[in-house]
Amino acid sequence: MDTLNQDIQTEQAEPVEEQINWKPFLIDIFQTLLMALILFVGINAISARVRVDGYSMQPTLEDGEFILVNKLSYQWSNVDRGDIIVFHFPINPEEELIKRVIGLPGDTVVVQNSLVFVNGQQLNEPYISQAPAYSGEWLVPDGYLFVLGDNRNNSNDSKDWGLLPMENIVGKAAVIYWPWYLWDVIEHTDVFAVQ
């Protein structure tokens, strides 16, 4: 019986070496990184984050605000007058600008007597900071847009550098997300609404 007890004690006294199986842990890490990469690519395929740089869109957008841009909005719908869009600057495609769409292909845009007219109809523009102090007339051909900043007299826009090729559009401005206390959905005004 002593032998039996000694055998049991010997078995209990010997430490059992556990081998750590790293494979499930490494698979989890790989799957997590792969999912993060897929999310990153997916989010960047449908949206962009843009910093407002300057005062050309005041009072609608302020310098330093960050906005979320919907890159897919014009895949299923058309650009409308009053939309606020982000686009590659035609003169320097590395630079992105944000402006409001005023004229669509086929439109005639006229600025005179501090008012903006499209195809002879005056625009309702409650979003501008001050009336334009310039005048001009532009015919918008197919494939182009006429865009202006809401801060009419302090904006580098179509009145200065010409028409915007539609292929330069990045997307439609959707949300102000930073600073967080200014979070807001960006309104796209019907510019022909009754005044």
mmCIF file with all atom_site columns, C-alpha atoms in Angstrom:
data_model
loop_
_atom_site.group_PDB
_atom_site.id
_atom_site.type_symbol
_atom_site.label_atom_id
_atom_site.label_alt_id
_atom_site.label_comp_id
_atom_site.label_asym_id
_atom_site.label_entity_id
_atom_site.label_seq_id
_atom_site.pdbx_PDB_ins_code
_atom_site.Cartn_x
_atom_site.Cartn_y
_atom_site.Cartn_z
_atom_site.occupancy
_atom_site.B_iso_or_equiv
_atom_site.pdbx_formal_charge
_atom_site.auth_seq_id
_atom_site.auth_comp_id
_atom_site.auth_asym_id
_atom_site.auth_atom_id
_atom_site.pdbx_PDB_model_num
ATOM 1   C CA . MET A 1 1   ? 0.000   0.000  0.000   1.00 0.00 ? 1   MET A CA 1
ATOM 2   C CA . ASP A 1 2   ? 2.920   2.280  0.663   1.00 0.00 ? 2   ASP A CA 1
ATOM 3   C CA . THR A 1 3   ? 4.008   1.745  -2.891  1.00 0.00 ? 3   THR A CA 1
ATOM 4   C CA . LEU A 1 4   ? 0.624   2.743  -4.199  1.00 0.00 ? 4   LEU A CA 1
ATOM 5   C CA . ASN A 1 5   ? 0.629   5.949  -2.128  1.00 0.00 ? 5   ASN A CA 1
ATOM 6   C CA . GLN A 1 6   ? 4.124   6.737  -3.270  1.00 0.00 ? 6   GLN A CA 1
ATOM 7   C CA . ASP A 1 7   ? 3.078   6.312  -6.905  1.00 0.00 ? 7   ASP A CA 1
ATOM 8   C CA . ILE A 1 8   ? 0.093   8.635  -6.437  1.00 0.00 ? 8   ILE A CA 1
ATOM 9   C CA . GLN A 1 9   ? 2.227   11.219 -4.643  1.00 0.00 ? 9   GLN A CA 1
ATOM 10  C CA . THR A 1 10  ? 4.862   11.009 -7.361  1.00 0.00 ? 10  THR A CA 1
ATOM 11  C CA . GLU A 1 11  ? 2.243   11.601 -10.046 1.00 0.00 ? 11  GLU A CA 1
ATOM 12  C CA . GLN A 1 12  ? 0.852   14.604 -8.182  1.00 0.00 ? 12  GLN A CA 1
ATOM 13  C CA . ALA A 1 13  ? 4.251   16.069 -7.453  1.00 0.00 ? 13  ALA A CA 1
ATOM 14  C CA . GLU A 1 14  ? 5.443   16.092 -11.050 1.00 0.00 ? 14  GLU A CA 1
ATOM 15  C CA . PRO A 1 15  ? 4.564   19.440 -12.646 1.00 0.00 ? 15  PRO A CA 1
ATOM 16  C CA . VAL A 1 16  ? 2.643   19.161 -15.867 1.00 0.00 ? 16  VAL A CA 1
ATOM 17  C CA . GLU A 1 17  ? 4.069   21.354 -18.586 1.00 0.00 ? 17  GLU A CA 1
ATOM 18  C CA . GLU A 1 18  ? 1.318   23.041 -20.586 1.00 0.00 ? 18  GLU A CA 1
ATOM 19  C CA . GLN A 1 19  ? 2.159   24.113 -24.058 1.00 0.00 ? 19  GLN A CA 1
ATOM 20  C CA . ILE A 1 20  ? 0.693   27.449 -25.011 1.00 0.00 ? 20  ILE A CA 1
ATOM 21  C CA . ASN A 1 21  ? -1.062  27.320 -28.338 1.00 0.00 ? 21  ASN A CA 1
ATOM 22  C CA . TRP A 1 22  ? -0.377  30.668 -30.014 1.00 0.00 ? 22  TRP A CA 1
ATOM 23  C CA . LYS A 1 23  ? -2.245  29.823 -33.186 1.00 0.00 ? 23  LYS A CA 1
ATOM 24  C CA . PRO A 1 24  ? -5.777  30.931 -32.063 1.00 0.00 ? 24  PRO A CA 1
ATOM 25  C CA . PHE A 1 25  ? -4.339  34.139 -30.593 1.00 0.00 ? 25  PHE A CA 1
ATOM 26  C CA . LEU A 1 26  ? -2.460  34.978 -33.796 1.00 0.00 ? 26  LEU A CA 1
ATOM 27  C CA . ILE A 1 27  ? -5.539  34.184 -35.894 1.00 0.00 ? 27  ILE A CA 1
ATOM 28  C CA . ASP A 1 28  ? -7.596  36.583 -33.724 1.00 0.00 ? 28  ASP A CA 1
ATOM 29  C CA . ILE A 1 29  ? -4.992  39.330 -34.163 1.00 0.00 ? 29  ILE A CA 1
ATOM 30  C CA . PHE A 1 30  ? -4.896  38.777 -37.934 1.00 0.00 ? 30  PHE A CA 1
ATOM 31  C CA . GLN A 1 31  ? -8.708  38.811 -38.211 1.00 0.00 ? 31  GLN A CA 1
ATOM 32  C CA . THR A 1 32  ? -8.921  42.014 -36.154 1.00 0.00 ? 32  THR A CA 1
ATOM 33  C CA . LEU A 1 33  ? -6.316  43.775 -38.299 1.00 0.00 ? 33  LEU A CA 1
ATOM 34  C CA . LEU A 1 34  ? -7.980  42.553 -41.494 1.00 0.00 ? 34  LEU A CA 1
ATOM 35  C CA . MET A 1 35  ? -11.382 43.823 -40.310 1.00 0.00 ? 35  MET A CA 1
ATOM 36  C CA . ALA A 1 36  ? -9.864  47.207 -39.377 1.00 0.00 ? 36  ALA A CA 1
ATOM 37  C CA . LEU A 1 37  ? -8.295  47.454 -42.847 1.00 0.00 ? 37  LEU A CA 1
ATOM 38  C CA . ILE A 1 38  ? -11.579 46.544 -44.557 1.00 0.00 ? 38  ILE A CA 1
ATOM 39  C CA . LEU A 1 39  ? -13.452 49.151 -42.485 1.00 0.00 ? 39  LEU A CA 1
ATOM 40  C CA . PHE A 1 40  ? -10.818 51.798 -43.210 1.00 0.00 ? 40  PHE A CA 1
ATOM 41  C CA . VAL A 1 41  ? -10.912 51.163 -46.967 1.00 0.00 ? 41  VAL A CA 1
ATOM 42  C CA . GLY A 1 42  ? -14.717 50.937 -46.974 1.00 0.00 ? 42  GLY A CA 1
ATOM 43  C CA . ILE A 1 43  ? -15.226 54.160 -45.039 1.00 0.00 ? 43  ILE A CA 1
ATOM 44  C CA . ASN A 1 44  ? -12.745 56.017 -47.263 1.00 0.00 ? 44  ASN A CA 1
ATOM 45  C CA . ALA A 1 45  ? -14.466 54.678 -50.384 1.00 0.00 ? 45  ALA A CA 1
ATOM 46  C CA . ILE A 1 46  ? -17.811 56.213 -49.419 1.00 0.00 ? 46  ILE A CA 1
ATOM 47  C CA . SER A 1 47  ? -16.788 59.287 -47.440 1.00 0.00 ? 47  SER A CA 1
ATOM 48  C CA . ALA A 1 48  ? -14.097 61.885 -46.969 1.00 0.00 ? 48  ALA A CA 1
ATOM 49  C CA . ARG A 1 49  ? -13.189 64.104 -44.066 1.00 0.00 ? 49  ARG A CA 1
ATOM 50  C CA . VAL A 1 50  ? -12.333 67.670 -45.029 1.00 0.00 ? 50  VAL A CA 1
ATOM 51  C CA . ARG A 1 51  ? -11.168 70.682 -43.027 1.00 0.00 ? 51  ARG A CA 1
ATOM 52  C CA . VAL A 1 52  ? -12.728 74.030 -43.936 1.00 0.00 ? 52  VAL A CA 1
ATOM 53  C CA . ASP A 1 53  ? -9.783  76.291 -44.671 1.00 0.00 ? 53  ASP A CA 1
ATOM 54  C CA . GLY A 1 54  ? -10.713 79.959 -44.892 1.00 0.00 ? 54  GLY A CA 1
ATOM 55  C CA . TYR A 1 55  ? -13.772 82.149 -44.716 1.00 0.00 ? 55  TYR A CA 1
ATOM 56  C CA . SER A 1 56  ? -15.293 81.752 -48.196 1.00 0.00 ? 56  SER A CA 1
ATOM 57  C CA . MET A 1 57  ? -18.305 79.775 -46.953 1.00 0.00 ? 57  MET A CA 1
ATOM 58  C CA . GLN A 1 58  ? -19.222 81.966 -43.976 1.00 0.00 ? 58  GLN A CA 1
ATOM 59  C CA . PRO A 1 59  ? -21.694 82.073 -42.337 1.00 0.00 ? 59  PRO A CA 1
ATOM 60  C CA . THR A 1 60  ? -22.643 78.497 -43.320 1.00 0.00 ? 60  THR A CA 1
ATOM 61  C CA . LEU A 1 61  ? -19.218 76.981 -42.583 1.00 0.00 ? 61  LEU A CA 1
ATOM 62  C CA . GLU A 1 62  ? -16.464 78.435 -40.418 1.00 0.00 ? 62  GLU A CA 1
ATOM 63  C CA . ASP A 1 63  ? -12.691 78.252 -40.764 1.00 0.00 ? 63  ASP A CA 1
ATOM 64  C CA . GLY A 1 64  ? -11.285 75.195 -38.979 1.00 0.00 ? 64  GLY A CA 1
ATOM 65  C CA . GLU A 1 65  ? -14.478 73.116 -38.959 1.00 0.00 ? 65  GLU A CA 1
ATOM 66  C CA . PHE A 1 66  ? -14.234 69.515 -40.113 1.00 0.00 ? 66  PHE A CA 1
ATOM 67  C CA . ILE A 1 67  ? -16.925 68.113 -42.349 1.00 0.00 ? 67  ILE A CA 1
ATOM 68  C CA . LEU A 1 68  ? -17.902 64.663 -43.501 1.00 0.00 ? 68  LEU A CA 1
ATOM 69  C CA . VAL A 1 69  ? -18.387 64.379 -47.268 1.00 0.00 ? 69  VAL A CA 1
ATOM 70  C CA . ASN A 1 70  ? -20.646 61.800 -48.919 1.00 0.00 ? 70  ASN A CA 1
ATOM 71  C CA . LYS A 1 71  ? -18.718 60.533 -51.957 1.00 0.00 ? 71  LYS A CA 1
ATOM 72  C CA . LEU A 1 72  ? -21.625 58.405 -53.184 1.00 0.00 ? 72  LEU A CA 1
ATOM 73  C CA . SER A 1 73  ? -24.358 61.052 -53.195 1.00 0.00 ? 73  SER A CA 1
ATOM 74  C CA . TYR A 1 74  ? -24.036 61.787 -56.910 1.00 0.00 ? 74  TYR A CA 1
ATOM 75  C CA . GLN A 1 75  ? -23.793 58.143 -57.950 1.00 0.00 ? 75  GLN A CA 1
ATOM 76  C CA . TRP A 1 76  ? -27.581 57.829 -57.593 1.00 0.00 ? 76  TRP A CA 1
ATOM 77  C CA . SER A 1 77  ? -28.795 61.417 -57.814 1.00 0.00 ? 77  SER A CA 1
ATOM 78  C CA . ASN A 1 78  ? -28.028 64.602 -59.680 1.00 0.00 ? 78  ASN A CA 1
ATOM 79  C CA . VAL A 1 79  ? -26.271 67.696 -58.427 1.00 0.00 ? 79  VAL A CA 1
ATOM 80  C CA . ASP A 1 80  ? -28.837 70.348 -57.437 1.00 0.00 ? 80  ASP A CA 1
ATOM 81  C CA . ARG A 1 81  ? -28.606 74.095 -57.166 1.00 0.00 ? 81  ARG A CA 1
ATOM 82  C CA . GLY A 1 82  ? -27.937 74.939 -53.535 1.00 0.00 ? 82  GLY A CA 1
ATOM 83  C CA . ASP A 1 83  ? -25.869 71.799 -52.857 1.00 0.00 ? 83  ASP A CA 1
ATOM 84  C CA . ILE A 1 84  ? -22.634 72.380 -50.967 1.00 0.00 ? 84  ILE A CA 1
ATOM 85  C CA . ILE A 1 85  ? -19.938 70.306 -52.637 1.00 0.00 ? 85  ILE A CA 1
ATOM 86  C CA . VAL A 1 86  ? -16.274 69.493 -52.152 1.00 0.00 ? 86  VAL A CA 1
ATOM 87  C CA . PHE A 1 87  ? -14.214 69.334 -55.337 1.00 0.00 ? 87  PHE A CA 1
ATOM 88  C CA . HIS A 1 88  ? -10.692 69.295 -56.714 1.00 0.00 ? 88  HIS A CA 1
ATOM 89  C CA . PHE A 1 89  ? -9.712  72.861 -57.609 1.00 0.00 ? 89  PHE A CA 1
ATOM 90  C CA . PRO A 1 90  ? -9.404  72.957 -61.437 1.00 0.00 ? 90  PRO A CA 1
ATOM 91  C CA . ILE A 1 91  ? -6.241  75.092 -61.309 1.00 0.00 ? 91  ILE A CA 1
ATOM 92  C CA . ASN A 1 92  ? -4.546  72.898 -58.672 1.00 0.00 ? 92  ASN A CA 1
ATOM 93  C CA . PRO A 1 93  ? -6.185  69.428 -58.467 1.00 0.00 ? 93  PRO A CA 1
ATOM 94  C CA . GLU A 1 94  ? -4.223  68.610 -55.284 1.00 0.00 ? 94  GLU A CA 1
ATOM 95  C CA . GLU A 1 95  ? -6.251  71.278 -53.472 1.00 0.00 ? 95  GLU A CA 1
ATOM 96  C CA . GLU A 1 96  ? -9.852  70.625 -52.402 1.00 0.00 ? 96  GLU A CA 1
ATOM 97  C CA . LEU A 1 97  ? -12.354 73.468 -52.151 1.00 0.00 ? 97  LEU A CA 1
ATOM 98  C CA . ILE A 1 98  ? -15.892 73.689 -50.820 1.00 0.00 ? 98  ILE A CA 1
ATOM 99  C CA . LYS A 1 99  ? -18.546 75.881 -52.456 1.00 0.00 ? 99  LYS A CA 1
ATOM 100 C CA . ARG A 1 100 ? -22.275 76.079 -53.165 1.00 0.00 ? 100 ARG A CA 1
ATOM 101 C CA . VAL A 1 101 ? -23.660 75.044 -56.564 1.00 0.00 ? 101 VAL A CA 1
ATOM 102 C CA . ILE A 1 102 ? -25.413 77.974 -58.244 1.00 0.00 ? 102 ILE A CA 1
ATOM 103 C CA . GLY A 1 103 ? -25.543 77.060 -61.942 1.00 0.00 ? 103 GLY A CA 1
ATOM 104 C CA . LEU A 1 104 ? -26.096 73.673 -63.591 1.00 0.00 ? 104 LEU A CA 1
ATOM 105 C CA . PRO A 1 105 ? -25.294 72.633 -67.173 1.00 0.00 ? 105 PRO A CA 1
ATOM 106 C CA . GLY A 1 106 ? -27.357 74.730 -69.582 1.00 0.00 ? 106 GLY A CA 1
ATOM 107 C CA . ASP A 1 107 ? -27.964 77.547 -67.068 1.00 0.00 ? 107 ASP A CA 1
ATOM 108 C CA . THR A 1 108 ? -27.218 81.221 -67.560 1.00 0.00 ? 108 THR A CA 1
ATOM 109 C CA . VAL A 1 109 ? -25.999 82.851 -64.341 1.00 0.00 ? 109 VAL A CA 1
ATOM 110 C CA . VAL A 1 110 ? -26.175 86.634 -64.073 1.00 0.00 ? 110 VAL A CA 1
ATOM 111 C CA . VAL A 1 111 ? -24.946 88.720 -61.145 1.00 0.00 ? 111 VAL A CA 1
ATOM 112 C CA . GLN A 1 112 ? -26.105 92.337 -61.272 1.00 0.00 ? 112 GLN A CA 1
ATOM 113 C CA . ASN A 1 113 ? -27.307 94.997 -58.832 1.00 0.00 ? 113 ASN A CA 1
ATOM 114 C CA . SER A 1 114 ? -26.113 92.833 -55.892 1.00 0.00 ? 114 SER A CA 1
ATOM 115 C CA . LEU A 1 115 ? -28.454 89.984 -56.906 1.00 0.00 ? 115 LEU A CA 1
ATOM 116 C CA . VAL A 1 116 ? -27.887 86.563 -58.468 1.00 0.00 ? 116 VAL A CA 1
ATOM 117 C CA . PHE A 1 117 ? -30.180 85.282 -61.219 1.00 0.00 ? 117 PHE A CA 1
ATOM 118 C CA . VAL A 1 118 ? -30.272 81.855 -62.846 1.00 0.00 ? 118 VAL A CA 1
ATOM 119 C CA . ASN A 1 119 ? -32.129 81.660 -66.155 1.00 0.00 ? 119 ASN A CA 1
ATOM 120 C CA . GLY A 1 120 ? -33.749 84.999 -65.346 1.00 0.00 ? 120 GLY A CA 1
ATOM 121 C CA . GLN A 1 121 ? -35.035 83.936 -61.923 1.00 0.00 ? 121 GLN A CA 1
ATOM 122 C CA . GLN A 1 122 ? -33.662 85.624 -58.802 1.00 0.00 ? 122 GLN A CA 1
ATOM 123 C CA . LEU A 1 123 ? -32.183 83.261 -56.235 1.00 0.00 ? 123 LEU A CA 1
ATOM 124 C CA . ASN A 1 124 ? -33.389 83.155 -52.656 1.00 0.00 ? 124 ASN A CA 1
ATOM 125 C CA . GLU A 1 125 ? -30.113 83.235 -50.714 1.00 0.00 ? 125 GLU A CA 1
ATOM 126 C CA . PRO A 1 126 ? -30.694 83.522 -46.957 1.00 0.00 ? 126 PRO A CA 1
ATOM 127 C CA . TYR A 1 127 ? -27.321 81.825 -46.393 1.00 0.00 ? 127 TYR A CA 1
ATOM 128 C CA . ILE A 1 128 ? -25.062 84.594 -47.781 1.00 0.00 ? 128 ILE A CA 1
ATOM 129 C CA . SER A 1 129 ? -23.184 86.960 -45.495 1.00 0.00 ? 129 SER A CA 1
ATOM 130 C CA . GLN A 1 130 ? -23.492 89.947 -47.839 1.00 0.00 ? 130 GLN A CA 1
ATOM 131 C CA . ALA A 1 131 ? -24.750 90.663 -51.340 1.00 0.00 ? 131 ALA A CA 1
ATOM 132 C CA . PRO A 1 132 ? -22.220 90.397 -54.167 1.00 0.00 ? 132 PRO A CA 1
ATOM 133 C CA . ALA A 1 133 ? -20.385 93.623 -55.016 1.00 0.00 ? 133 ALA A CA 1
ATOM 134 C CA . TYR A 1 134 ? -19.507 92.442 -58.529 1.00 0.00 ? 134 TYR A CA 1
ATOM 135 C CA . SER A 1 135 ? -21.387 91.703 -61.721 1.00 0.00 ? 135 SER A CA 1
ATOM 136 C CA . GLY A 1 136 ? -21.056 89.316 -64.612 1.00 0.00 ? 136 GLY A CA 1
ATOM 137 C CA . GLU A 1 137 ? -22.757 86.774 -66.817 1.00 0.00 ? 137 GLU A CA 1
ATOM 138 C CA . TRP A 1 138 ? -21.812 83.128 -67.336 1.00 0.00 ? 138 TRP A CA 1
ATOM 139 C CA . LEU A 1 139 ? -23.262 80.421 -69.581 1.00 0.00 ? 139 LEU A CA 1
ATOM 140 C CA . VAL A 1 140 ? -22.736 76.962 -68.066 1.00 0.00 ? 140 VAL A CA 1
ATOM 141 C CA . PRO A 1 141 ? -21.991 74.306 -70.739 1.00 0.00 ? 141 PRO A CA 1
ATOM 142 C CA . ASP A 1 142 ? -22.650 70.562 -70.429 1.00 0.00 ? 142 ASP A CA 1
ATOM 143 C CA . GLY A 1 143 ? -20.388 68.828 -67.935 1.00 0.00 ? 143 GLY A CA 1
ATOM 144 C CA . TYR A 1 144 ? -19.733 71.971 -65.876 1.00 0.00 ? 144 TYR A CA 1
ATOM 145 C CA . LEU A 1 145 ? -21.084 73.797 -62.816 1.00 0.00 ? 145 LEU A CA 1
ATOM 146 C CA . PHE A 1 146 ? -21.002 77.395 -61.625 1.00 0.00 ? 146 PHE A CA 1
ATOM 147 C CA . VAL A 1 147 ? -20.109 77.540 -57.909 1.00 0.00 ? 147 VAL A CA 1
ATOM 148 C CA . LEU A 1 148 ? -19.880 80.418 -55.438 1.00 0.00 ? 148 LEU A CA 1
ATOM 149 C CA . GLY A 1 149 ? -18.851 80.764 -51.819 1.00 0.00 ? 149 GLY A CA 1
ATOM 150 C CA . ASP A 1 150 ? -21.521 81.983 -49.379 1.00 0.00 ? 150 ASP A CA 1
ATOM 151 C CA . ASN A 1 151 ? -19.195 84.827 -48.386 1.00 0.00 ? 151 ASN A CA 1
ATOM 152 C CA . ARG A 1 152 ? -19.747 86.267 -51.861 1.00 0.00 ? 152 ARG A CA 1
ATOM 153 C CA . ASN A 1 153 ? -17.183 89.080 -51.787 1.00 0.00 ? 153 ASN A CA 1
ATOM 154 C CA . ASN A 1 154 ? -14.433 87.060 -50.083 1.00 0.00 ? 154 ASN A CA 1
ATOM 155 C CA . SER A 1 155 ? -14.449 83.812 -52.035 1.00 0.00 ? 155 SER A CA 1
ATOM 156 C CA . ASN A 1 156 ? -12.219 82.427 -54.767 1.00 0.00 ? 156 ASN A CA 1
ATOM 157 C CA . ASP A 1 157 ? -14.828 80.710 -56.935 1.00 0.00 ? 157 ASP A CA 1
ATOM 158 C CA . SER A 1 158 ? -16.316 80.442 -60.442 1.00 0.00 ? 158 SER A CA 1
ATOM 159 C CA . LYS A 1 159 ? -16.525 84.215 -60.830 1.00 0.00 ? 159 LYS A CA 1
ATOM 160 C CA . ASP A 1 160 ? -12.704 84.271 -60.523 1.00 0.00 ? 160 ASP A CA 1
ATOM 161 C CA . TRP A 1 161 ? -11.391 81.081 -62.139 1.00 0.00 ? 161 TRP A CA 1
ATOM 162 C CA . GLY A 1 162 ? -14.299 79.933 -64.286 1.00 0.00 ? 162 GLY A CA 1
ATOM 163 C CA . LEU A 1 163 ? -16.531 76.908 -64.425 1.00 0.00 ? 163 LEU A CA 1
ATOM 164 C CA . LEU A 1 164 ? -16.073 73.682 -62.489 1.00 0.00 ? 164 LEU A CA 1
ATOM 165 C CA . PRO A 1 165 ? -15.809 70.408 -64.454 1.00 0.00 ? 165 PRO A CA 1
ATOM 166 C CA . MET A 1 166 ? -18.283 67.962 -62.885 1.00 0.00 ? 166 MET A CA 1
ATOM 167 C CA . GLU A 1 167 ? -15.622 65.241 -62.931 1.00 0.00 ? 167 GLU A CA 1
ATOM 168 C CA . ASN A 1 168 ? -13.764 67.239 -60.238 1.00 0.00 ? 168 ASN A CA 1
ATOM 169 C CA . ILE A 1 169 ? -16.523 66.673 -57.657 1.00 0.00 ? 169 ILE A CA 1
ATOM 170 C CA . VAL A 1 170 ? -15.416 64.687 -54.598 1.00 0.00 ? 170 VAL A CA 1
ATOM 171 C CA . GLY A 1 171 ? -18.864 64.616 -53.000 1.00 0.00 ? 171 GLY A CA 1
ATOM 172 C CA . LYS A 1 172 ? -21.638 66.398 -51.166 1.00 0.00 ? 172 LYS A CA 1
ATOM 173 C CA . ALA A 1 173 ? -20.940 68.018 -47.800 1.00 0.00 ? 173 ALA A CA 1
ATOM 174 C CA . ALA A 1 174 ? -23.062 66.169 -45.230 1.00 0.00 ? 174 ALA A CA 1
ATOM 175 C CA . VAL A 1 175 ? -22.138 66.864 -41.595 1.00 0.00 ? 175 VAL A CA 1
ATOM 176 C CA . ILE A 1 176 ? -20.035 69.244 -39.527 1.00 0.00 ? 176 ILE A CA 1
ATOM 177 C CA . TYR A 1 177 ? -18.430 66.844 -37.049 1.00 0.00 ? 177 TYR A CA 1
ATOM 178 C CA . TRP A 1 178 ? -15.711 68.956 -35.405 1.00 0.00 ? 178 TRP A CA 1
ATOM 179 C CA . PRO A 1 179 ? -15.569 70.819 -33.140 1.00 0.00 ? 179 PRO A CA 1
ATOM 180 C CA . TRP A 1 180 ? -18.016 68.400 -31.526 1.00 0.00 ? 180 TRP A CA 1
ATOM 181 C CA . TYR A 1 181 ? -20.134 71.149 -29.934 1.00 0.00 ? 181 TYR A CA 1
ATOM 182 C CA . LEU A 1 182 ? -20.894 72.536 -33.425 1.00 0.00 ? 182 LEU A CA 1
ATOM 183 C CA . TRP A 1 183 ? -21.984 69.135 -34.764 1.00 0.00 ? 183 TRP A CA 1
ATOM 184 C CA . ASP A 1 184 ? -24.732 69.684 -37.335 1.00 0.00 ? 184 ASP A CA 1
ATOM 185 C CA . VAL A 1 185 ? -26.205 68.326 -40.540 1.00 0.00 ? 185 VAL A CA 1
ATOM 186 C CA . ILE A 1 186 ? -25.357 70.651 -43.441 1.00 0.00 ? 186 ILE A CA 1
ATOM 187 C CA . GLU A 1 187 ? -28.480 72.058 -45.069 1.00 0.00 ? 187 GLU A CA 1
ATOM 188 C CA . HIS A 1 188 ? -28.686 72.268 -48.837 1.00 0.00 ? 188 HIS A CA 1
ATOM 189 C CA . THR A 1 189 ? -30.985 75.195 -49.574 1.00 0.00 ? 189 THR A CA 1
ATOM 190 C CA . ASP A 1 190 ? -33.541 75.256 -52.381 1.00 0.00 ? 190 ASP A CA 1
ATOM 191 C CA . VAL A 1 191 ? -32.303 78.435 -54.065 1.00 0.00 ? 191 VAL A CA 1
ATOM 192 C CA . PHE A 1 192 ? -35.571 78.931 -55.946 1.00 0.00 ? 192 PHE A CA 1
ATOM 193 C CA . ALA A 1 193 ? -37.740 78.753 -52.812 1.00 0.00 ? 193 ALA A CA 1
ATOM 194 C CA . VAL A 1 194 ? -40.367 81.465 -52.422 1.00 0.00 ? 194 VAL A CA 1
ATOM 195 C CA . GLN A 1 195 ? -38.892 84.481 -50.657 1.00 0.00 ? 195 GLN A CA 1
#
